[in-house]
Coordinates of C-alpha atoms and ligand atoms in Angstrom, one line a residue:
M1 CA 91.9 -7.2 34.7
S2 CA 93.8 -7.0 38.0
R3 CA 96.8 -8.3 36.2
A4 CA 96.5 -5.5 33.7
V5 CA 96.2 -3.0 36.5
A6 CA 99.3 -4.5 38.2
Q7 CA 101.2 -4.3 34.9
S8 CA 100.3 -0.7 34.3
R9 CA 101.3 0.1 37.9
K10 CA 104.6 -1.5 37.3
L11 CA 105.1 0.6 34.1
D12 CA 104.1 3.7 36.0
A13 CA 106.5 3.0 38.8
A14 CA 109.2 2.3 36.2
S15 CA 108.5 5.5 34.3
S16 CA 108.4 7.5 37.6
A17 CA 111.7 6.0 38.6
A18 CA 113.1 6.9 35.1
E19 CA 111.8 10.4 35.5
A20 CA 113.4 10.8 38.9
T21 CA 117.0 10.4 37.6
P22 CA 119.6 12.3 39.6
E23 CA 120.7 14.1 36.4
M24 CA 117.2 15.7 36.2
V25 CA 117.2 16.7 39.9
R26 CA 120.7 18.1 39.9
G27 CA 120.7 19.3 36.2
P28 CA 121.6 22.9 35.2
S29 CA 117.9 23.6 34.7
G30 CA 117.3 22.6 38.4
L31 CA 115.3 24.7 40.7
L32 CA 118.4 25.7 42.7
G33 CA 120.1 26.7 39.5
R34 CA 117.2 28.9 38.4
I35 CA 116.9 30.6 41.8
A36 CA 120.7 31.2 41.8
M37 CA 120.5 32.6 38.2
S38 CA 117.6 34.9 39.1
A39 CA 119.4 36.0 42.3
I40 CA 122.6 36.7 40.4
A41 CA 120.7 38.6 37.7
V42 CA 119.0 40.8 40.4
A43 CA 122.4 41.2 42.2
V44 CA 124.2 42.2 38.9
G45 CA 121.4 44.7 38.1
L46 CA 121.6 46.2 41.6
V47 CA 125.4 46.5 41.3
I48 CA 125.1 48.3 38.0
V49 CA 122.4 50.6 39.4
F50 CA 124.5 51.4 42.5
A51 CA 127.6 52.0 40.4
V52 CA 125.7 54.5 38.2
L53 CA 124.4 56.1 41.4
F54 CA 127.9 56.2 42.9
V55 CA 129.3 57.9 39.8
A56 CA 126.5 60.5 39.8
I57 CA 127.0 61.2 43.5
L58 CA 130.8 61.4 43.0
S59 CA 130.4 63.9 40.2
L60 CA 127.9 65.9 42.3
R61 CA 130.4 66.0 45.1
N62 CA 133.2 67.2 42.7
R63 CA 130.9 69.9 41.4
S64 CA 130.1 71.0 45.0
A65 CA 133.8 71.0 45.9
E66 CA 134.5 73.1 42.8
A67 CA 131.8 75.6 43.8
A68 CA 133.0 75.7 47.4
R69 CA 136.6 76.3 46.2
S70 CA 135.5 79.2 44.0
Q71 CA 133.8 80.8 47.0
Q72 CA 136.9 80.3 49.0
V73 CA 139.0 81.9 46.2
I74 CA 136.7 84.9 46.1
A75 CA 136.8 85.3 49.9
T76 CA 140.6 85.0 50.0
A77 CA 141.0 87.5 47.1
T78 CA 138.6 89.9 48.7
Q79 CA 140.5 89.6 52.0
L80 CA 143.8 90.2 50.2
Q81 CA 142.3 93.2 48.5
T82 CA 141.3 94.6 51.9
L83 CA 144.7 93.8 53.2
V84 CA 146.3 95.9 50.3
I85 CA 143.9 98.7 51.0
D86 CA 145.0 98.5 54.7
L87 CA 148.6 98.7 53.7
E88 CA 148.0 101.7 51.5
T89 CA 145.7 103.6 54.1
G90 CA 148.1 102.7 56.9
V91 CA 151.1 104.3 55.1
R92 CA 149.0 107.2 53.9
G93 CA 147.8 107.9 57.5
F94 CA 151.4 107.6 58.8
V95 CA 152.6 110.0 56.1
I96 CA 149.9 112.6 57.0
T97 CA 150.0 112.3 60.8
Y98 CA 153.4 110.7 61.5
D99 CA 151.5 108.8 64.1
D100 CA 152.9 105.3 64.5
R101 CA 149.5 103.9 65.5
Y102 CA 148.4 104.5 61.9
L103 CA 151.0 101.8 61.0
D104 CA 149.1 99.1 62.9
P105 CA 147.0 98.0 60.0
W106 CA 150.1 98.3 57.7
R107 CA 152.0 95.9 60.0
A108 CA 149.1 93.6 60.4
G109 CA 148.6 93.6 56.7
Q110 CA 152.2 92.6 56.1
E111 CA 151.9 89.9 58.8
H112 CA 148.9 88.3 57.2
Y113 CA 149.8 88.8 53.6
P114 CA 152.2 85.8 53.1
A115 CA 149.6 83.3 54.3
A116 CA 146.8 84.9 52.4
I117 CA 148.7 85.0 49.1
E118 CA 149.9 81.4 49.6
T119 CA 146.3 80.3 50.1
L120 CA 145.2 82.1 47.0
L121 CA 148.0 80.5 45.0
R122 CA 147.1 77.1 46.3
L123 CA 143.4 77.5 45.7
T124 CA 144.0 78.6 42.1
D125 CA 146.3 75.6 41.5
S126 CA 143.8 73.9 39.2
N127 CA 143.0 76.9 37.0
R128 CA 146.1 77.9 35.0
M129 CA 144.8 81.4 34.0
Q130 CA 143.6 82.3 37.5
H131 CA 146.8 81.0 39.0
A132 CA 148.8 83.2 36.6
R133 CA 146.6 86.2 37.6
A134 CA 147.1 85.4 41.3
R135 CA 150.8 85.2 40.7
S136 CA 150.8 88.6 38.9
I137 CA 148.8 90.1 41.9
K138 CA 151.4 88.6 44.2
S139 CA 154.2 90.1 42.2
A140 CA 152.5 93.5 42.0
I141 CA 151.9 93.5 45.8
D142 CA 155.5 92.3 46.4
T143 CA 156.8 95.1 44.1
Y144 CA 154.6 97.7 45.9
L145 CA 155.8 96.6 49.3
R146 CA 159.5 96.3 48.2
T147 CA 159.8 99.4 46.0
Y148 CA 157.3 101.8 47.6
S149 CA 155.6 101.0 50.9
R150 CA 158.5 99.7 53.1
P151 CA 161.1 102.2 51.7
L152 CA 158.7 105.0 52.2
V153 CA 158.1 104.2 55.9
D154 CA 161.8 103.8 56.4
F155 CA 162.5 107.0 54.6
L156 CA 159.9 109.0 56.7
R157 CA 161.2 107.5 59.9
R158 CA 164.5 108.9 59.0
N159 CA 163.3 112.2 57.4
P160 CA 160.0 113.1 59.1
K161 CA 160.2 116.7 57.6
E162 CA 159.8 115.3 54.1
A163 CA 156.3 114.0 54.8
P164 CA 154.3 116.9 53.2
S165 CA 156.2 116.5 49.9
V166 CA 155.6 112.7 50.0
A167 CA 152.0 113.1 50.9
T168 CA 151.3 114.9 47.7
S169 CA 152.9 112.2 45.6
D170 CA 150.4 109.7 44.2
R171 CA 152.9 107.0 43.2
G172 CA 151.7 104.6 45.9
R173 CA 148.0 105.2 45.0
K174 CA 148.7 104.4 41.4
Q175 CA 150.5 101.2 42.2
V176 CA 147.6 100.2 44.5
E177 CA 145.1 101.0 41.8
T178 CA 147.0 98.8 39.4
I179 CA 146.8 96.0 42.1
R180 CA 143.1 96.6 42.6
D181 CA 142.6 96.5 38.8
R182 CA 144.3 93.1 38.8
F183 CA 142.1 92.0 41.7
A184 CA 139.0 93.3 39.9
R185 CA 139.9 91.2 36.8
F186 CA 140.7 88.2 39.0
L187 CA 137.5 88.5 41.0
A188 CA 135.3 89.0 37.9
T189 CA 136.8 85.9 36.3
E190 CA 136.4 83.9 39.5
K191 CA 132.8 85.0 40.0
A192 CA 132.0 84.0 36.4
L193 CA 133.7 80.7 37.1
S194 CA 131.8 80.3 40.4
A195 CA 128.5 81.1 38.7
A196 CA 129.3 78.6 35.9
G197 CA 130.4 76.1 38.6
K198 CA 127.1 76.6 40.5
D199 CA 125.1 76.1 37.3
R200 CA 127.0 72.9 36.6
A201 CA 126.5 71.7 40.2
R202 CA 122.8 72.4 39.9
A203 CA 122.7 70.5 36.6
T204 CA 124.7 67.7 38.1
A205 CA 122.4 67.5 41.1
R206 CA 119.3 67.4 38.8
H207 CA 121.0 64.7 36.7
A208 CA 122.0 62.8 39.9
L209 CA 118.4 63.0 41.1
K210 CA 117.2 61.6 37.8
V211 CA 119.8 58.9 37.8
G212 CA 119.0 58.1 41.4
G213 CA 115.2 57.9 40.7
A214 CA 115.8 55.8 37.6
G215 CA 118.2 53.5 39.6
L216 CA 115.7 53.1 42.4
G217 CA 112.9 52.4 39.9
S218 CA 115.2 49.9 38.0
A219 CA 116.1 48.2 41.3
L220 CA 112.5 47.9 42.4
L221 CA 111.6 46.6 38.9
L222 CA 114.4 44.1 39.0
I223 CA 113.3 42.9 42.5
F224 CA 109.7 42.8 41.3
V225 CA 110.6 40.8 38.1
G226 CA 112.7 38.4 40.2
A227 CA 109.9 37.9 42.7
L228 CA 107.4 37.5 39.8
Y229 CA 109.6 34.9 38.2
L230 CA 110.0 33.0 41.5
D231 CA 106.3 33.1 42.1
R232 CA 105.6 31.8 38.6
A233 CA 108.3 29.2 38.6
V234 CA 108.1 28.0 42.2
A235 CA 105.3 29.4 44.3
R236 CA 102.5 29.0 41.8
P237 CA 103.2 25.4 40.9
L238 CA 103.6 24.5 44.5
R239 CA 100.3 26.3 45.3
L240 CA 98.6 24.3 42.5
T241 CA 100.1 21.1 43.8
A242 CA 98.9 21.8 47.3
E243 CA 95.4 22.5 45.9
A244 CA 95.4 19.3 43.9
A245 CA 96.6 17.4 47.0
T246 CA 93.7 18.9 49.0
R247 CA 91.3 17.8 46.2
I248 CA 92.8 14.3 46.3
A249 CA 92.5 14.3 50.1
G250 CA 88.8 15.1 49.5
G251 CA 88.5 12.1 47.3
D252 CA 88.7 13.8 43.8
F253 CA 91.5 11.9 42.0
S254 CA 90.7 13.2 38.5
G255 CA 92.7 16.5 38.7
R256 CA 96.1 16.7 36.9
L257 CA 98.8 19.4 37.1
P258 CA 100.4 21.1 34.1
T259 CA 104.0 19.8 33.9
R260 CA 105.8 22.9 32.7
G261 CA 107.5 23.7 36.0
P262 CA 111.4 24.0 36.0
G263 CA 113.6 21.3 37.4
E264 CA 112.4 19.8 40.7
V265 CA 109.1 21.6 40.4
G266 CA 108.4 19.9 37.1
Q267 CA 109.6 16.6 38.6
L268 CA 107.2 17.1 41.5
E269 CA 104.3 17.8 39.1
R270 CA 105.0 14.7 37.0
T271 CA 105.4 12.6 40.1
F272 CA 102.2 14.0 41.5
N273 CA 100.3 13.3 38.3
A274 CA 101.7 9.7 38.3
M275 CA 100.7 9.3 41.9
A276 CA 97.1 10.7 41.2
A277 CA 96.7 8.4 38.2
S278 CA 97.9 5.5 40.2
L279 CA 95.6 6.3 43.0
E280 CA 92.7 6.8 40.6
R281 CA 93.4 3.4 39.1
T282 CA 93.8 1.8 42.5
L283 CA 90.5 3.3 43.6
A284 CA 88.7 2.1 40.4
D285 CA 90.3 -1.3 40.9
L286 CA 89.2 -1.4 44.5
A287 CA 85.7 -0.4 43.5
V288 CA 85.6 -3.2 40.9
R289 CA 87.0 -5.6 43.5
N290 CA 84.4 -4.4 46.0
R291 CA 81.6 -4.9 43.6
T292 CA 83.0 -8.4 42.7
L293 CA 83.3 -9.2 46.4
A294 CA 79.9 -8.0 47.2
E295 CA 78.5 -9.9 44.2
S296 CA 80.4 -13.1 45.2
E297 CA 79.2 -12.7 48.8
R298 CA 75.6 -12.3 47.5
V299 CA 76.0 -15.3 45.2
K300 CA 77.6 -17.3 48.0
S301 CA 74.7 -16.7 50.4
E302 CA 72.2 -17.3 47.6
L303 CA 74.1 -20.5 46.7
V304 CA 74.0 -21.7 50.3
S305 CA 70.3 -21.0 50.7
N306 CA 69.4 -22.4 47.2
V307 CA 71.6 -25.4 47.6
S308 CA 70.4 -26.2 51.1
H309 CA 66.8 -25.8 49.9
E310 CA 67.4 -28.0 46.9
L311 CA 69.2 -30.6 49.0
R312 CA 66.6 -30.7 51.7
T313 CA 63.8 -32.1 49.5
P314 CA 65.6 -35.1 48.0
L315 CA 67.4 -35.8 51.3
T316 CA 64.1 -35.8 53.2
S317 CA 62.7 -38.3 50.8
V318 CA 65.8 -40.5 50.9
L319 CA 65.9 -40.4 54.8
G320 CA 62.2 -40.9 55.1
F321 CA 61.9 -43.8 52.8
S322 CA 65.0 -45.5 54.0
A323 CA 63.8 -45.2 57.6
L324 CA 60.4 -46.7 56.6
M325 CA 62.1 -49.6 54.9
L326 CA 64.4 -50.2 57.9
D327 CA 61.7 -49.8 60.5
R328 CA 59.0 -51.9 58.9
D329 CA 58.6 -55.2 57.1
L330 CA 57.3 -54.0 53.8
P331 CA 56.0 -56.1 51.0
P332 CA 58.5 -56.4 48.1
A333 CA 56.4 -54.3 45.8
D334 CA 56.4 -51.3 48.3
T335 CA 60.1 -51.8 48.9
K336 CA 60.8 -51.6 45.2
R337 CA 58.6 -48.4 44.9
Y338 CA 60.4 -46.8 47.8
L339 CA 63.8 -47.7 46.4
E340 CA 62.8 -46.2 43.1
V341 CA 61.9 -42.9 44.9
I342 CA 65.3 -43.0 46.7
R343 CA 67.1 -43.6 43.4
T344 CA 65.3 -40.7 41.7
E345 CA 66.0 -38.3 44.5
A346 CA 69.7 -39.5 44.6
R347 CA 69.8 -38.7 40.9
R348 CA 68.5 -35.2 41.6
L349 CA 71.2 -34.7 44.1
A350 CA 73.8 -36.0 41.6
A351 CA 72.4 -33.6 38.9
L352 CA 72.5 -30.7 41.3
L353 CA 76.1 -31.5 42.3
N354 CA 77.1 -31.8 38.6
D355 CA 75.5 -28.4 37.8
L356 CA 77.4 -26.8 40.8
L357 CA 80.6 -28.4 39.6
D358 CA 80.0 -27.2 36.1
L359 CA 79.3 -23.7 37.4
Q360 CA 82.5 -23.7 39.4
R361 CA 84.5 -24.8 36.3
V362 CA 82.8 -22.0 34.2
E363 CA 83.7 -19.4 36.8
Q364 CA 87.3 -20.7 37.1
H365 CA 87.7 -20.9 33.3
T366 CA 88.4 -24.6 33.5
L367 CA 85.4 -26.1 31.7
E368 CA 86.8 -27.6 28.5
L369 CA 85.1 -28.4 25.2
R370 CA 86.0 -31.5 23.2
L371 CA 85.2 -30.4 19.7
E372 CA 84.1 -32.8 17.0
D373 CA 81.6 -32.8 14.1
V374 CA 78.2 -33.4 15.5
D375 CA 75.0 -34.0 13.5
L376 CA 72.3 -32.3 15.6
N377 CA 69.6 -34.5 14.0
D378 CA 71.1 -37.5 15.8
L379 CA 71.7 -35.6 19.0
L380 CA 68.2 -34.3 19.2
A381 CA 66.6 -37.7 18.3
A382 CA 68.6 -39.3 21.1
Q383 CA 67.5 -36.7 23.7
M384 CA 63.9 -37.0 22.5
T385 CA 64.0 -40.7 23.1
L386 CA 65.5 -40.1 26.6
Y387 CA 63.0 -37.5 27.7
S388 CA 59.9 -39.1 26.1
A389 CA 60.3 -41.9 28.6
Q390 CA 60.2 -39.4 31.5
S391 CA 56.6 -38.2 31.3
E392 CA 53.5 -40.0 30.2
A393 CA 51.5 -36.7 30.4
H394 CA 53.6 -35.1 27.6
T395 CA 53.9 -35.8 23.9
L396 CA 57.2 -34.9 22.3
H397 CA 57.3 -34.1 18.6
F398 CA 60.4 -33.9 16.6
L399 CA 60.3 -31.9 13.4
A400 CA 63.4 -33.3 11.7
A401 CA 65.2 -31.1 9.2
G402 CA 65.5 -33.7 6.5
E403 CA 69.1 -32.7 5.9
P404 CA 72.3 -33.1 7.9
L405 CA 72.8 -30.4 10.6
V406 CA 76.5 -30.8 11.2
I407 CA 78.1 -28.4 13.6
R408 CA 81.4 -28.5 15.3
G409 CA 81.0 -28.9 19.1
D410 CA 81.2 -30.9 22.3
R411 CA 78.6 -33.6 21.9
N412 CA 78.0 -34.1 25.7
R413 CA 77.8 -30.4 26.5
L414 CA 75.3 -29.8 23.6
A415 CA 73.3 -32.8 24.8
Q416 CA 73.3 -31.2 28.3
V417 CA 71.8 -28.0 26.8
V418 CA 69.1 -29.8 24.8
G419 CA 68.3 -32.0 27.8
N420 CA 67.9 -28.9 30.0
L421 CA 65.6 -27.2 27.5
L422 CA 63.5 -30.5 27.1
S423 CA 63.4 -31.0 30.9
N424 CA 62.3 -27.4 31.4
A425 CA 59.6 -27.7 28.7
I426 CA 58.3 -30.8 30.5
K427 CA 58.7 -29.4 34.1
Y428 CA 57.1 -26.1 33.4
S429 CA 54.1 -27.8 31.7
P430 CA 52.7 -29.5 34.8
G431 CA 49.4 -30.2 33.1
G432 CA 51.1 -32.2 30.4
G433 CA 50.7 -31.5 26.7
E434 CA 52.7 -31.3 23.6
V435 CA 56.4 -30.3 23.4
E436 CA 57.6 -29.6 19.9
V437 CA 61.3 -29.8 19.0
G438 CA 62.5 -28.5 15.6
A439 CA 65.8 -27.9 13.9
G440 CA 66.9 -26.5 10.5
L441 CA 69.6 -24.8 8.6
I442 CA 69.0 -21.0 8.5
G443 CA 71.7 -19.3 6.4
E444 CA 75.1 -20.3 7.8
D445 CA 73.6 -21.4 11.1
V446 CA 71.9 -24.5 12.5
S447 CA 68.9 -23.5 14.5
V448 CA 67.2 -25.6 17.2
W449 CA 64.0 -24.7 19.1
V450 CA 61.9 -26.4 21.9
R451 CA 58.3 -25.2 22.3
D452 CA 55.9 -26.0 25.1
R453 CA 52.4 -25.0 25.9
G454 CA 53.1 -24.7 29.6
L455 CA 53.2 -22.0 32.3
G456 CA 55.2 -19.5 30.3
I457 CA 57.4 -16.9 31.9
P458 CA 55.9 -13.7 33.3
T459 CA 57.2 -10.6 31.5
D460 CA 58.8 -9.1 34.6
H461 CA 60.9 -12.3 35.0
Q462 CA 62.1 -12.6 31.5
D463 CA 65.2 -10.4 31.8
R464 CA 66.6 -12.5 34.7
I465 CA 66.0 -16.0 33.3
F466 CA 69.8 -16.4 32.5
T467 CA 70.9 -15.2 35.9
K468 CA 72.5 -17.7 38.3
F469 CA 70.0 -19.3 40.7
F470 CA 67.1 -17.3 39.4
R471 CA 64.0 -19.5 39.5
G472 CA 61.1 -17.0 39.4
D473 CA 57.9 -17.5 41.3
V474 CA 56.2 -19.9 38.9
G475 CA 58.4 -22.9 39.6
R476 CA 58.0 -22.5 43.4
E477 CA 54.3 -21.8 43.2
H478 CA 53.8 -25.1 41.4
G479 CA 56.3 -27.0 43.5
I480 CA 58.5 -27.6 40.5
A481 CA 62.1 -28.6 41.6
G482 CA 65.1 -26.8 40.1
T483 CA 68.3 -25.0 40.8
G484 CA 68.2 -22.0 38.6
L485 CA 71.5 -23.1 37.0
G486 CA 70.5 -25.0 33.9
L487 CA 69.9 -22.0 31.6
V488 CA 73.1 -20.3 32.9
L489 CA 75.2 -23.2 31.9
A490 CA 73.3 -23.6 28.6
R491 CA 74.1 -20.1 27.7
Q492 CA 77.8 -20.4 28.6
I493 CA 78.0 -23.6 26.5
I494 CA 76.3 -22.2 23.5
E495 CA 78.3 -19.0 23.5
A496 CA 81.5 -20.9 23.9
H497 CA 80.5 -22.7 20.7
G498 CA 80.2 -19.3 19.0
G499 CA 76.4 -19.5 19.1
E500 CA 73.5 -17.7 20.6
I501 CA 70.6 -18.7 22.8
G502 CA 67.3 -17.0 23.6
F503 CA 63.6 -17.5 24.2
H504 CA 60.2 -16.2 23.5
S505 CA 57.5 -16.6 26.1
E506 CA 54.2 -15.4 27.4
G507 CA 53.0 -15.9 30.9
G508 CA 50.4 -18.7 30.8
A509 CA 50.8 -19.4 27.1
G510 CA 54.0 -21.5 26.9
S511 CA 57.6 -20.8 25.9
T512 CA 59.9 -21.3 22.9
F513 CA 63.6 -21.7 23.7
W514 CA 66.0 -21.6 20.8
F515 CA 69.7 -21.7 20.1
R516 CA 71.8 -21.1 17.0
L517 CA 75.2 -22.6 16.2
P518 CA 77.5 -22.0 13.2
A519 CA 77.2 -24.9 10.7
A520 CA 80.4 -26.8 10.2
E521 CA 82.2 -25.8 6.9
Q522 CA 82.2 -28.4 4.1
G523 CA 85.6 -30.2 3.9
D524 CA 86.6 -28.8 7.2
G525 CA 90.1 -30.1 7.7
R526 CA 90.1 -29.6 11.4
A527 CA 90.9 -32.4 13.8
T528 CA 87.9 -34.3 15.0
V529 CA 88.6 -33.8 18.6
S530 CA 90.2 -30.7 20.1
E531 CA 89.9 -28.8 23.3
R532 CA 88.7 -25.4 23.9
S533 CA 88.4 -23.5 27.1
L534 CA 85.0 -22.2 28.0
A535 CA 85.0 -18.6 29.0
A536 CA 82.9 -17.4 31.9
G537 CA 80.1 -15.1 30.8
D538 CA 78.8 -12.1 32.8
D539 CA 76.0 -13.5 34.8
S540 CA 74.6 -10.1 35.7
E541 CA 73.8 -9.6 32.0
S542 CA 70.3 -11.0 32.1
G543 CA 68.5 -9.9 28.9
H544 CA 67.4 -12.6 26.5
R545 CA 68.0 -12.6 22.8
M546 CA 65.3 -13.2 20.2
Ligands
ADP601 P1 65.6 -24.6 36.9 O1 64.7 -25.1 35.9 O2 66.5 -25.6 37.5 O3 65.0 -23.7 37.9 P2 66.8 -23.2 34.8 O4 68.0 -22.3 34.7 O5 66.7 -24.3 33.8 O6 66.7 -23.6 36.2 O7 65.6 -22.2 34.5 C1 65.6 -21.0 35.2 C2 64.1 -20.5 35.4 O8 63.5 -20.2 34.1 C3 63.2 -21.5 35.9 O9 63.2 -21.6 37.3 C4 61.9 -21.1 35.4 O10 61.3 -20.1 36.2 C5 62.2 -20.5 34.0 N1 62.0 -21.4 32.9 C6 62.9 -22.1 32.3 N2 62.4 -22.8 31.2 C7 61.1 -22.6 31.3 C8 59.9 -23.0 30.5 N3 60.1 -23.8 29.5 N4 58.7 -22.5 30.8 C9 58.5 -21.7 31.9 N5 59.6 -21.2 32.7 C10 60.8 -21.7 32.3

């Protein structure tokens, strides 16, 4: 079993090593790759969002600049118009009063006019029609100044008496009205343009706000999706792994992780599962070893106490009688009797030693069977003769089958089993009596039974009869010697032959022990002697079969 565990561990280690190949760790589906991919996706999304925002802000800025320029155009045109009126009113005042102070606004108007008209022309640069209108205004003003206003002032300075006749002329007023008409058209168009520009700016602002809101929402969504992905792909598996590790630290090795994580996370999950499985197996293995160790400790101490007890009785007899013979001069008859006792006790010691050695061989799987065709009629008859001589108080009856009972088995080991059953039947019938031995062919099996009318086995002891060193109370109460090993070995031997052993007993009413072995097949061509290893049975399994 431990070899199987070690092998499966090796396989685990090999598979874990195979799983942890560098390709997997550094592969394109690696954790780093996925984090980089999600970061790049979020970054690209953010760049797009900010580009759209930038374009929206730029267009808003253009619209605002357009609106501001329109306002500037209107202001400049209005200023120019005032300037033209100043030119006209200055000249008119001078014509009426001939007072040079009235020419101050006229001079100032001429001084500011070039810059103002330049500004207007520059501001209308981008609008072809308004630019043309501005130019026509300029040419009208220039014409007015060149052909009327300046020549008139020069003329009056030279001919002041002509003033009343000039004052009645409305040529200048007409020219100025024409200029004002042009201004009116220009300003109306510019105001319309300005209103439209404001509307567009407002619409663009609304649009920019919407784009900004959508961009902000998309950016937040992207960041949220990225964070969610990282949580699912990395944080959650790590959390689960940490929880499972905590459970393992608490002694629960049964939990396993789902192995769907990407790259290194999946690798971590698989390695974790392999580790948990290996720990679980190691723990189970240790528990089995612990039980085995505890059991073997118990058996050892039981063995020591049983063996020492079983050794003490014959050794006491051997020591006591040998001391008696050495210390005293005994008559030859007594000496012979004592030597007989010493030999019997020495035989008991030898039997105990043999049983212990057999038990050791069974437990180390080294007890071998030398198989041959054995007629159980002969084997039983020989054992009957042997054991009949052992007790005068008992009568042994053999109910022969009247047909050959050939089985394939180890003659000596089967003789050991029959001998143990006969010896028990005699031992546990201390008052003497009849022991009946029978055998027969039942179906494919040869069946053997040994019946006594002795002490029987109390019901509460019956399920432990085949347990190592179990002796029950009956034997001890009646001072019957034994080791509690005979039936254990008998069961191992019978089961190694492919048979079964069991008993039926009633406390105080005797016992019947039986065993069944498969009959040898007719014309069996197998070798007469072969070897077969005897497997150790589970001694803790103590139920009897009937
Ligand atoms: P041992 O006889 O050396 O004690 P065994 O393994 O042969 O060991 O038997 C185990 C126990 O089974 C005995 O100690 C005894 O209590 C009980 N037992 C075996 N055979 C009989 C029997 N024929 N009658 C009554 N008790 C028996």
